[in-house]
């Protein structure tokens, strides 16, 4: 039954207006990430899609493994090179600065004891030591960063060295003229050396040694990130091959086998190379750096002992020290302290020496030190009995003097240091070179491995076409 609209004013039916339908709301535009995720999820429901995802993940893992291996081995090789060519030489330079300053001070006091005119040999030794210290300070400044902890110490030494030289020249001038004030200037110069310059040089030595320790730590740190990625890549490749076997009953997939072989070579190269590098660097530290540190300390102790021995005669009892209720000559007391330190350092150096070549000069230095103590005791007896000239002859004389013992100790220690330096360079060089070619090799093999993974998966994909 149909219905009509009610009649209008003219009696004719009129049409009823139907309101238009509201337009459907426009759906929000989806992000590229959401669409890509949906496509990936859809692809994962089919075997070809799953294979493509597996191939991409395998390639990414192998490339990441190679990249991280190249990065970490490059960093460690750089740190090992710094150990060999930068931080250890600078540590030795810092020790040489200390030694040169202490020896210059000793040479100055020795020349002063001669009288109005020092010997050419004494003068030349002092000048050589000052030149060496100045050159080493300049080298340290050139190889240190302006904001490094060592920069301020180097600047302080650079400022103090001319001041010390000026005091020594004044002491010499007054000494040649026979004025007692020359001795006062020498003691003041020695005070500046002992209280300002040598502590600054020791501080520089400590800082450079810390820098050396830091470089060793960087060079020997295990590349855990690279190793973990390598193990993960191999596990993923093994799983992919097992999955392929289950789906096709084929034992080998040539592309995946090639990728596995590449990753295995890189991982073995990384582990073996780093182990050998650690071993070489460890040897360079145990049989080089540790021995060098002790030998440098021994040489410094002998220099300070010699300087105090000379100043005992220069001061003639003007400086005293009270210890345990007794009064001692301050310089002779310091001499005894330094000789005790020298004895301990030589004992330790003998224990660290790992061959006859390194042990022999240390043993000879011990014998020289023992004789030095005997001669020093005889010189002190002469001085305390009022025979100053006899004491002077026993200290700076041409025959049978303590100066001979000191020179022999210093020469033997220099020989031992030279031997340990050679051992250090050889062991550190072996450690640095153990990973030569690994960064480039890892990158190349990673690319080849990723290509093998992609080709291997591509071979499976071709079966679905």
Coordinates of C-alpha atoms in Angstrom, one line a residue:
X1 CA 0.0 0.0 0.0
X2 CA 1.5 3.3 -1.0
X3 CA 1.0 6.6 0.7
X4 CA 0.9 10.0 -0.7
X5 CA 1.7 13.3 0.7
X6 CA -1.1 15.4 2.0
X7 CA -2.6 17.8 -0.5
X8 CA -1.2 21.2 -0.7
X9 CA -3.0 24.4 -1.0
X10 CA -3.9 23.8 -4.6
X11 CA -5.2 20.4 -3.9
X12 CA -2.2 18.6 -5.5
X13 CA 0.0 16.3 -3.5
X14 CA 3.5 17.6 -2.7
X15 CA 6.7 15.6 -2.3
X16 CA 8.3 15.2 1.1
X17 CA 11.9 16.5 1.3
X18 CA 14.3 13.8 2.4
X19 CA 17.4 15.1 4.3
X20 CA 20.7 14.2 2.7
X21 CA 22.8 11.5 4.4
X22 CA 25.8 12.7 6.5
X23 CA 29.1 11.9 4.8
X24 CA 31.2 9.1 6.4
X25 CA 34.1 10.5 8.5
X26 CA 37.4 10.3 6.7
X27 CA 39.7 7.8 8.3
X28 CA 42.9 9.1 9.9
X29 CA 45.9 8.8 7.6
X30 CA 48.2 6.0 8.8
X31 CA 51.9 6.6 9.3
X32 CA 54.5 5.0 7.1
X33 CA 55.9 3.1 10.0
X34 CA 52.4 1.6 10.8
X35 CA 51.9 0.7 7.1
X36 CA 55.4 -0.8 6.9
X37 CA 54.8 -2.8 10.1
X38 CA 51.5 -4.2 8.7
X39 CA 53.3 -5.1 5.4
X40 CA 56.0 -6.9 7.4
X41 CA 53.4 -8.7 9.5
X42 CA 51.6 -9.8 6.4
X43 CA 54.8 -10.9 4.7
X44 CA 55.7 -12.9 7.8
X45 CA 52.6 -15.1 7.2
X46 CA 54.1 -16.4 4.0
X47 CA 57.3 -18.4 3.6
X48 CA 58.9 -16.1 1.0
X49 CA 58.2 -13.1 3.3
X50 CA 59.7 -14.9 6.2
X51 CA 62.8 -15.8 4.2
X52 CA 63.3 -12.2 3.2
X53 CA 63.1 -11.1 6.8
X54 CA 65.6 -13.8 7.9
X55 CA 68.0 -12.8 5.1
X56 CA 67.8 -9.1 6.1
X57 CA 68.4 -9.9 9.8
X58 CA 71.4 -12.2 9.0
X59 CA 73.0 -9.6 6.7
X60 CA 72.5 -6.9 9.3
X61 CA 74.0 -9.0 12.1
X62 CA 77.1 -10.0 10.1
X63 CA 77.7 -6.4 8.9
X64 CA 77.2 -5.0 12.5
X65 CA 79.7 -7.7 13.8
X66 CA 82.3 -6.6 11.2
X67 CA 81.8 -2.9 11.9
X68 CA 82.0 -3.2 15.7
X69 CA 85.1 -5.4 15.4
X70 CA 86.8 -2.9 13.1
X71 CA 85.9 0.0 15.4
X72 CA 87.0 -1.7 18.7
X73 CA 90.2 -3.2 17.3
X74 CA 91.2 0.2 15.7
X75 CA 90.7 1.9 19.1
X76 CA 92.8 -0.7 20.9
X77 CA 95.5 -0.7 18.2
X78 CA 95.7 3.1 18.5
X79 CA 96.0 2.9 22.3
X80 CA 98.8 0.2 21.9
X81 CA 100.6 2.5 19.5
X82 CA 100.3 5.4 22.1
X83 CA 101.9 3.1 24.7
X84 CA 104.8 2.4 22.4
X85 CA 105.4 5.8 20.8
X86 CA 103.8 8.4 23.1
X87 CA 103.0 7.7 26.7
X88 CA 105.9 5.5 27.6
X89 CA 108.5 7.7 26.0
X90 CA 107.0 10.7 27.7
X91 CA 107.1 8.9 31.0
X92 CA 110.7 8.2 30.4
X93 CA 111.3 11.8 29.4
X94 CA 109.7 12.9 32.7
X95 CA 112.0 10.6 34.6
X96 CA 114.9 12.0 32.6
X97 CA 113.8 15.6 33.6
X98 CA 113.9 14.6 37.2
X99 CA 117.3 12.8 36.8
X100 CA 118.9 15.7 34.9
X101 CA 117.7 18.3 37.4
X102 CA 118.9 16.2 40.4
X103 CA 122.3 15.5 38.6
X104 CA 122.7 19.2 37.8
X105 CA 122.2 20.0 41.4
X106 CA 124.7 17.4 42.4
X107 CA 127.3 18.6 39.8
X108 CA 126.8 22.2 41.0
X109 CA 127.5 21.2 44.6
X110 CA 130.5 19.0 43.6
X111 CA 132.0 21.9 41.6
X112 CA 131.5 24.2 44.6
X113 CA 133.5 21.9 46.9
X114 CA 136.5 22.2 44.7
X115 CA 137.0 25.8 45.8
X116 CA 137.2 29.1 43.9
X117 CA 137.5 27.5 40.4
X118 CA 135.5 24.4 39.6
X119 CA 136.9 21.8 37.2
X120 CA 135.9 21.9 33.5
X121 CA 134.4 18.4 33.9
X122 CA 132.2 19.5 36.7
X123 CA 131.1 22.6 34.8
X124 CA 130.4 20.6 31.6
X125 CA 128.4 18.0 33.5
X126 CA 126.2 20.7 35.0
X127 CA 125.7 22.4 31.7
X128 CA 124.9 19.1 30.0
X129 CA 122.3 18.3 32.6
X130 CA 120.6 21.7 32.3
X131 CA 120.5 21.4 28.5
X132 CA 119.0 17.9 28.8
X133 CA 116.4 19.1 31.3
X134 CA 115.4 22.1 29.1
X135 CA 115.2 19.9 26.0
X136 CA 113.0 17.3 27.7
X137 CA 110.7 20.0 29.1
X138 CA 110.3 21.5 25.6
X139 CA 109.5 18.0 24.2
X140 CA 107.0 17.3 27.0
X141 CA 105.3 20.6 26.3
X142 CA 105.1 19.9 22.6
X143 CA 103.6 16.5 23.2
X144 CA 101.0 17.4 25.9
X145 CA 97.6 18.9 25.4
X146 CA 97.2 22.5 26.6
X147 CA 94.4 21.4 28.9
X148 CA 96.1 18.2 30.1
X149 CA 97.1 17.7 33.8
X150 CA 100.7 17.9 32.8
X151 CA 100.6 21.3 31.1
X152 CA 100.6 23.4 34.2
X153 CA 103.4 21.4 35.8
X154 CA 105.5 21.7 32.6
X155 CA 104.9 25.5 32.6
X156 CA 106.0 25.6 36.3
X157 CA 109.2 23.8 35.5
X158 CA 109.9 26.1 32.6
X159 CA 109.6 29.1 34.9
X160 CA 111.7 27.7 37.7
X161 CA 114.6 26.5 35.6
X162 CA 116.0 30.0 34.8
X163 CA 115.6 31.0 38.4
X164 CA 117.6 28.1 39.6
X165 CA 120.3 28.8 37.0
X166 CA 120.5 32.4 38.2
X167 CA 121.0 31.3 41.8
X168 CA 123.8 28.9 40.8
X169 CA 125.6 31.5 38.8
X170 CA 125.5 33.9 41.8
X171 CA 126.8 31.2 44.1
X172 CA 129.7 30.6 41.7
X173 CA 130.5 34.2 41.4
X174 CA 130.7 34.8 45.1
X175 CA 132.6 31.5 45.6
X176 CA 135.3 32.5 43.1
X177 CA 135.7 35.8 45.0
X178 CA 136.0 33.9 48.3
X179 CA 132.8 35.3 49.8
X180 CA 131.0 32.9 52.3
X181 CA 127.7 34.2 51.0
X182 CA 128.3 31.9 47.9
X183 CA 127.5 28.9 50.1
X184 CA 124.3 30.5 51.2
X185 CA 123.3 31.0 47.6
X186 CA 124.1 27.4 46.8
X187 CA 122.0 26.2 49.7
X188 CA 119.1 28.5 48.6
X189 CA 119.4 27.0 45.0
X190 CA 119.4 23.5 46.5
X191 CA 116.3 24.5 48.5
X192 CA 114.6 25.6 45.4
X193 CA 115.6 22.4 43.6
X194 CA 114.5 20.1 46.5
X195 CA 111.3 21.9 47.5
X196 CA 110.0 23.2 44.2
X197 CA 111.6 21.8 41.1
X198 CA 112.1 18.2 42.0
X199 CA 108.6 17.9 43.4
X200 CA 107.2 19.4 40.2
X201 CA 109.3 17.0 38.1
X202 CA 108.1 14.1 40.3
X203 CA 104.5 15.3 39.8
X204 CA 105.0 15.3 36.0
X205 CA 106.5 11.8 36.2
X206 CA 103.4 10.6 38.2
X207 CA 101.0 12.2 35.7
X208 CA 102.7 10.7 32.7
X209 CA 102.8 7.3 34.4
X210 CA 99.1 7.6 35.0
X211 CA 98.6 8.5 31.3
X212 CA 100.6 5.4 30.5
X213 CA 98.5 3.2 32.8
X214 CA 95.3 4.6 31.1
X215 CA 96.7 3.8 27.6
X216 CA 97.5 0.2 28.8
X217 CA 93.9 -0.1 30.1
X218 CA 92.5 1.1 26.8
X219 CA 94.8 -1.2 24.7
X220 CA 94.1 -4.4 26.7
X221 CA 90.3 -4.0 27.4
X222 CA 88.4 -7.0 26.0
X223 CA 86.2 -6.1 22.9
X224 CA 83.1 -7.6 24.5
X225 CA 80.6 -5.9 22.2
X226 CA 82.3 -7.4 19.1
X227 CA 82.6 -10.8 20.7
X228 CA 78.9 -10.8 21.7
X229 CA 77.8 -9.7 18.2
X230 CA 80.0 -12.4 16.7
X231 CA 78.5 -15.1 18.8
X232 CA 75.0 -13.8 18.1
X233 CA 75.6 -13.7 14.4
X234 CA 77.0 -17.3 14.4
X235 CA 74.0 -18.5 16.4
X236 CA 71.6 -16.8 14.0
X237 CA 73.3 -18.4 11.0
X238 CA 73.3 -21.8 12.6
X239 CA 69.6 -21.5 13.3
X240 CA 68.9 -20.4 9.7
X241 CA 70.8 -23.4 8.3
X242 CA 69.0 -25.7 10.7
X243 CA 65.6 -24.2 9.6
X244 CA 66.6 -24.6 5.9
X245 CA 67.5 -28.3 6.5
X246 CA 64.1 -28.9 8.2
X247 CA 62.2 -27.3 5.3
X248 CA 64.2 -28.7 2.4
X249 CA 66.1 -31.7 3.9
X250 CA 69.2 -30.2 2.3
X251 CA 72.2 -30.4 4.6
X252 CA 74.1 -27.4 3.2
X253 CA 73.2 -24.0 1.9
X254 CA 76.3 -22.7 0.2
X255 CA 75.5 -19.0 0.8
X256 CA 74.8 -19.5 4.5
X257 CA 77.9 -21.8 4.9
X258 CA 80.0 -19.0 3.3
X259 CA 78.5 -16.4 5.7
X260 CA 79.2 -18.7 8.7
X261 CA 82.8 -19.3 7.6
X262 CA 83.4 -15.6 7.2
X263 CA 81.9 -14.8 10.7
X264 CA 83.9 -17.6 12.2
X265 CA 87.2 -16.4 10.7
X266 CA 86.6 -12.9 12.0
X267 CA 85.6 -14.1 15.5
X268 CA 88.7 -16.4 15.8
X269 CA 90.9 -13.7 14.4
X270 CA 89.5 -11.2 16.9
X271 CA 89.9 -13.5 19.9
X272 CA 93.3 -14.9 19.0
X273 CA 94.7 -11.5 17.9
X274 CA 93.5 -9.7 21.0
X275 CA 94.8 -12.4 23.2
X276 CA 98.2 -12.2 21.6
X277 CA 98.1 -8.4 21.8
X278 CA 97.2 -8.5 25.5
X279 CA 100.1 -11.0 26.1
X280 CA 102.6 -8.8 24.4
X281 CA 101.5 -5.7 26.1
X282 CA 101.4 -7.5 29.5
X283 CA 105.0 -8.6 29.0
X284 CA 106.0 -5.1 28.0
X285 CA 104.5 -3.9 31.3
X286 CA 105.7 -6.6 33.6
X287 CA 109.2 -6.9 32.2
X288 CA 109.6 -3.4 30.9
X289 CA 107.6 -0.6 32.5
X290 CA 107.6 -2.0 36.1
X291 CA 111.4 -2.6 35.9
X292 CA 111.9 0.9 34.4
X293 CA 109.9 2.6 37.1
X294 CA 112.0 0.9 39.8
X295 CA 115.3 1.6 38.1
X296 CA 114.3 5.3 37.6
X297 CA 113.5 5.5 41.3
X298 CA 116.8 3.9 42.2
X299 CA 118.7 6.4 39.9
X300 CA 116.9 9.3 41.4
X301 CA 117.6 8.1 45.0
X302 CA 121.3 7.8 44.2
X303 CA 121.4 11.3 42.7
X304 CA 119.7 12.8 45.7
X305 CA 122.0 10.9 48.0
X306 CA 125.0 12.3 46.2
X307 CA 123.7 15.8 46.3
X308 CA 123.1 15.6 50.1
X309 CA 126.5 14.1 50.6
X310 CA 128.1 17.1 48.9
X311 CA 125.9 19.6 50.8
X312 CA 127.0 18.0 54.1
X313 CA 130.5 19.3 53.4
X314 CA 129.2 22.6 51.9
X315 CA 127.0 23.4 54.9
X316 CA 129.5 22.2 57.6
X317 CA 126.9 21.6 60.1
X318 CA 124.9 24.8 59.5
X319 CA 121.7 22.7 58.8
X320 CA 120.6 20.4 61.6
X321 CA 117.6 18.1 62.2
X322 CA 116.2 16.7 65.4
X323 CA 115.0 13.1 65.3
X324 CA 114.3 10.8 68.3
X325 CA 115.8 13.2 70.8
X326 CA 119.0 13.4 68.9
X327 CA 120.4 16.2 66.6
X328 CA 121.7 15.2 63.2
X329 CA 123.3 17.0 60.3
X330 CA 120.3 17.6 58.1
X331 CA 122.0 16.7 54.8
X332 CA 123.7 13.6 56.2
X333 CA 120.4 12.5 57.6
X334 CA 118.8 12.9 54.2
X335 CA 121.7 11.0 52.6
X336 CA 121.1 8.0 54.8
X337 CA 117.4 8.1 54.0
X338 CA 118.1 8.1 50.2
X339 CA 120.6 5.3 50.5
X340 CA 118.0 3.2 52.3
X341 CA 115.6 3.9 49.5
X342 CA 118.3 3.1 46.9
X343 CA 118.9 -0.3 48.6
X344 CA 115.2 -1.2 48.5
X345 CA 114.9 -0.1 44.9
X346 CA 117.9 -2.2 43.8
X347 CA 116.6 -5.2 45.6
X348 CA 113.2 -4.8 43.8
X349 CA 115.0 -4.3 40.5
X350 CA 116.9 -7.5 41.0
X351 CA 113.7 -9.4 41.6
X352 CA 112.1 -7.9 38.5
X353 CA 115.1 -8.7 36.2
X354 CA 114.1 -11.7 34.1
X355 CA 117.5 -12.4 32.4
X356 CA 121.2 -12.3 33.1
X357 CA 121.7 -9.2 31.0
X358 CA 119.2 -7.2 33.1
X359 CA 120.3 -8.7 36.4
X360 CA 124.1 -8.2 36.1
X361 CA 124.2 -4.3 36.1
X362 CA 121.8 -4.3 39.1
X363 CA 124.0 -6.7 41.0
X364 CA 127.1 -4.5 40.3
X365 CA 125.2 -1.4 41.4
X366 CA 124.5 -3.1 44.7
X367 CA 128.2 -3.8 45.2
X368 CA 128.9 -0.1 44.3
X369 CA 126.4 1.1 46.8
X370 CA 127.9 -1.1 49.6
X371 CA 131.3 0.4 48.9
X372 CA 129.8 3.9 48.8
X373 CA 128.4 3.5 52.3
X374 CA 131.8 2.4 53.6
X375 CA 133.6 5.3 52.1
X376 CA 131.0 7.8 53.2
X377 CA 131.3 6.5 56.8
X378 CA 135.0 7.0 56.6
X379 CA 134.6 10.6 55.2
X380 CA 132.1 11.4 58.0
X381 CA 134.6 10.2 60.6
X382 CA 137.3 12.5 59.2
X383 CA 134.9 15.5 59.1
X384 CA 133.7 15.0 62.6
X385 CA 137.3 14.7 63.8
X386 CA 138.0 18.1 62.4
X387 CA 140.0 17.0 59.3
X388 CA 137.8 18.7 56.6
X389 CA 140.3 18.3 53.8
X390 CA 140.6 14.6 54.4
X391 CA 136.9 14.3 54.3
X392 CA 136.7 16.3 51.1
X393 CA 139.3 14.1 49.5
X394 CA 137.2 11.0 50.4
X395 CA 134.2 12.6 48.7
X396 CA 135.5 14.3 45.6
X397 CA 139.0 13.1 45.4
X398 CA 140.5 11.5 42.3
X399 CA 141.1 8.0 43.9
X400 CA 139.1 6.0 46.4
X401 CA 136.4 8.7 46.7
X402 CA 132.7 8.2 47.1
X403 CA 132.3 10.0 43.8
X404 CA 133.6 6.9 42.0
X405 CA 131.0 4.7 43.7
X406 CA 128.2 7.1 42.7
X407 CA 129.4 7.3 39.1
X408 CA 129.5 3.5 39.0
X409 CA 126.0 3.1 40.5
X410 CA 124.7 5.7 38.0
X411 CA 126.4 4.0 35.0
X412 CA 125.2 0.5 36.0
X413 CA 121.6 1.8 36.4
X414 CA 121.8 3.5 33.0
X415 CA 122.9 0.2 31.5
X416 CA 120.0 -1.6 33.2
X417 CA 117.5 1.0 32.0
X418 CA 118.8 0.7 28.4
X419 CA 118.2 -3.1 28.5
X420 CA 114.7 -2.8 29.9
X421 CA 113.8 -0.1 27.4
X422 CA 114.8 -2.5 24.6
X423 CA 112.7 -5.3 26.1
X424 CA 109.8 -2.9 26.5
X425 CA 109.9 -1.8 22.9
X426 CA 110.1 -5.3 21.5
X427 CA 107.2 -6.7 23.7
X428 CA 105.0 -3.6 23.2
X429 CA 105.7 -3.7 19.4
X430 CA 104.7 -7.3 19.3
X431 CA 101.5 -6.5 21.1
X432 CA 100.6 -3.6 18.9
X433 CA 101.3 -5.6 15.7
X434 CA 99.2 -8.6 16.8
X435 CA 96.0 -7.1 15.4
X436 CA 97.5 -5.6 12.2
X437 CA 95.1 -5.9 9.3
X438 CA 92.2 -7.0 11.5
X439 CA 90.0 -3.9 11.2
X440 CA 90.2 -4.0 7.4
X441 CA 90.0 -7.8 7.3
X442 CA 86.9 -7.8 9.5
X443 CA 85.1 -5.2 7.4
X444 CA 85.8 -7.1 4.1
X445 CA 84.9 -10.5 5.5
X446 CA 81.7 -9.0 7.0
X447 CA 80.6 -7.7 3.7
X448 CA 81.4 -11.0 2.0
X449 CA 79.5 -12.8 4.8
X450 CA 76.5 -10.6 4.5
X451 CA 76.5 -11.2 0.7
X452 CA 76.7 -14.9 1.3
X453 CA 73.7 -14.8 3.7
X454 CA 71.6 -12.8 1.2
X455 CA 72.6 -15.1 -1.7
X456 CA 71.8 -18.2 0.4
X457 CA 68.4 -16.9 1.3
X458 CA 67.9 -15.8 -2.3
X459 CA 68.5 -19.4 -3.5
X460 CA 65.6 -20.5 -1.3
X461 CA 63.4 -17.7 -2.5
X462 CA 64.0 -18.8 -6.1
X463 CA 62.3 -22.0 -5.4
X464 CA 59.0 -20.2 -4.9
X465 CA 59.0 -18.5 -8.3

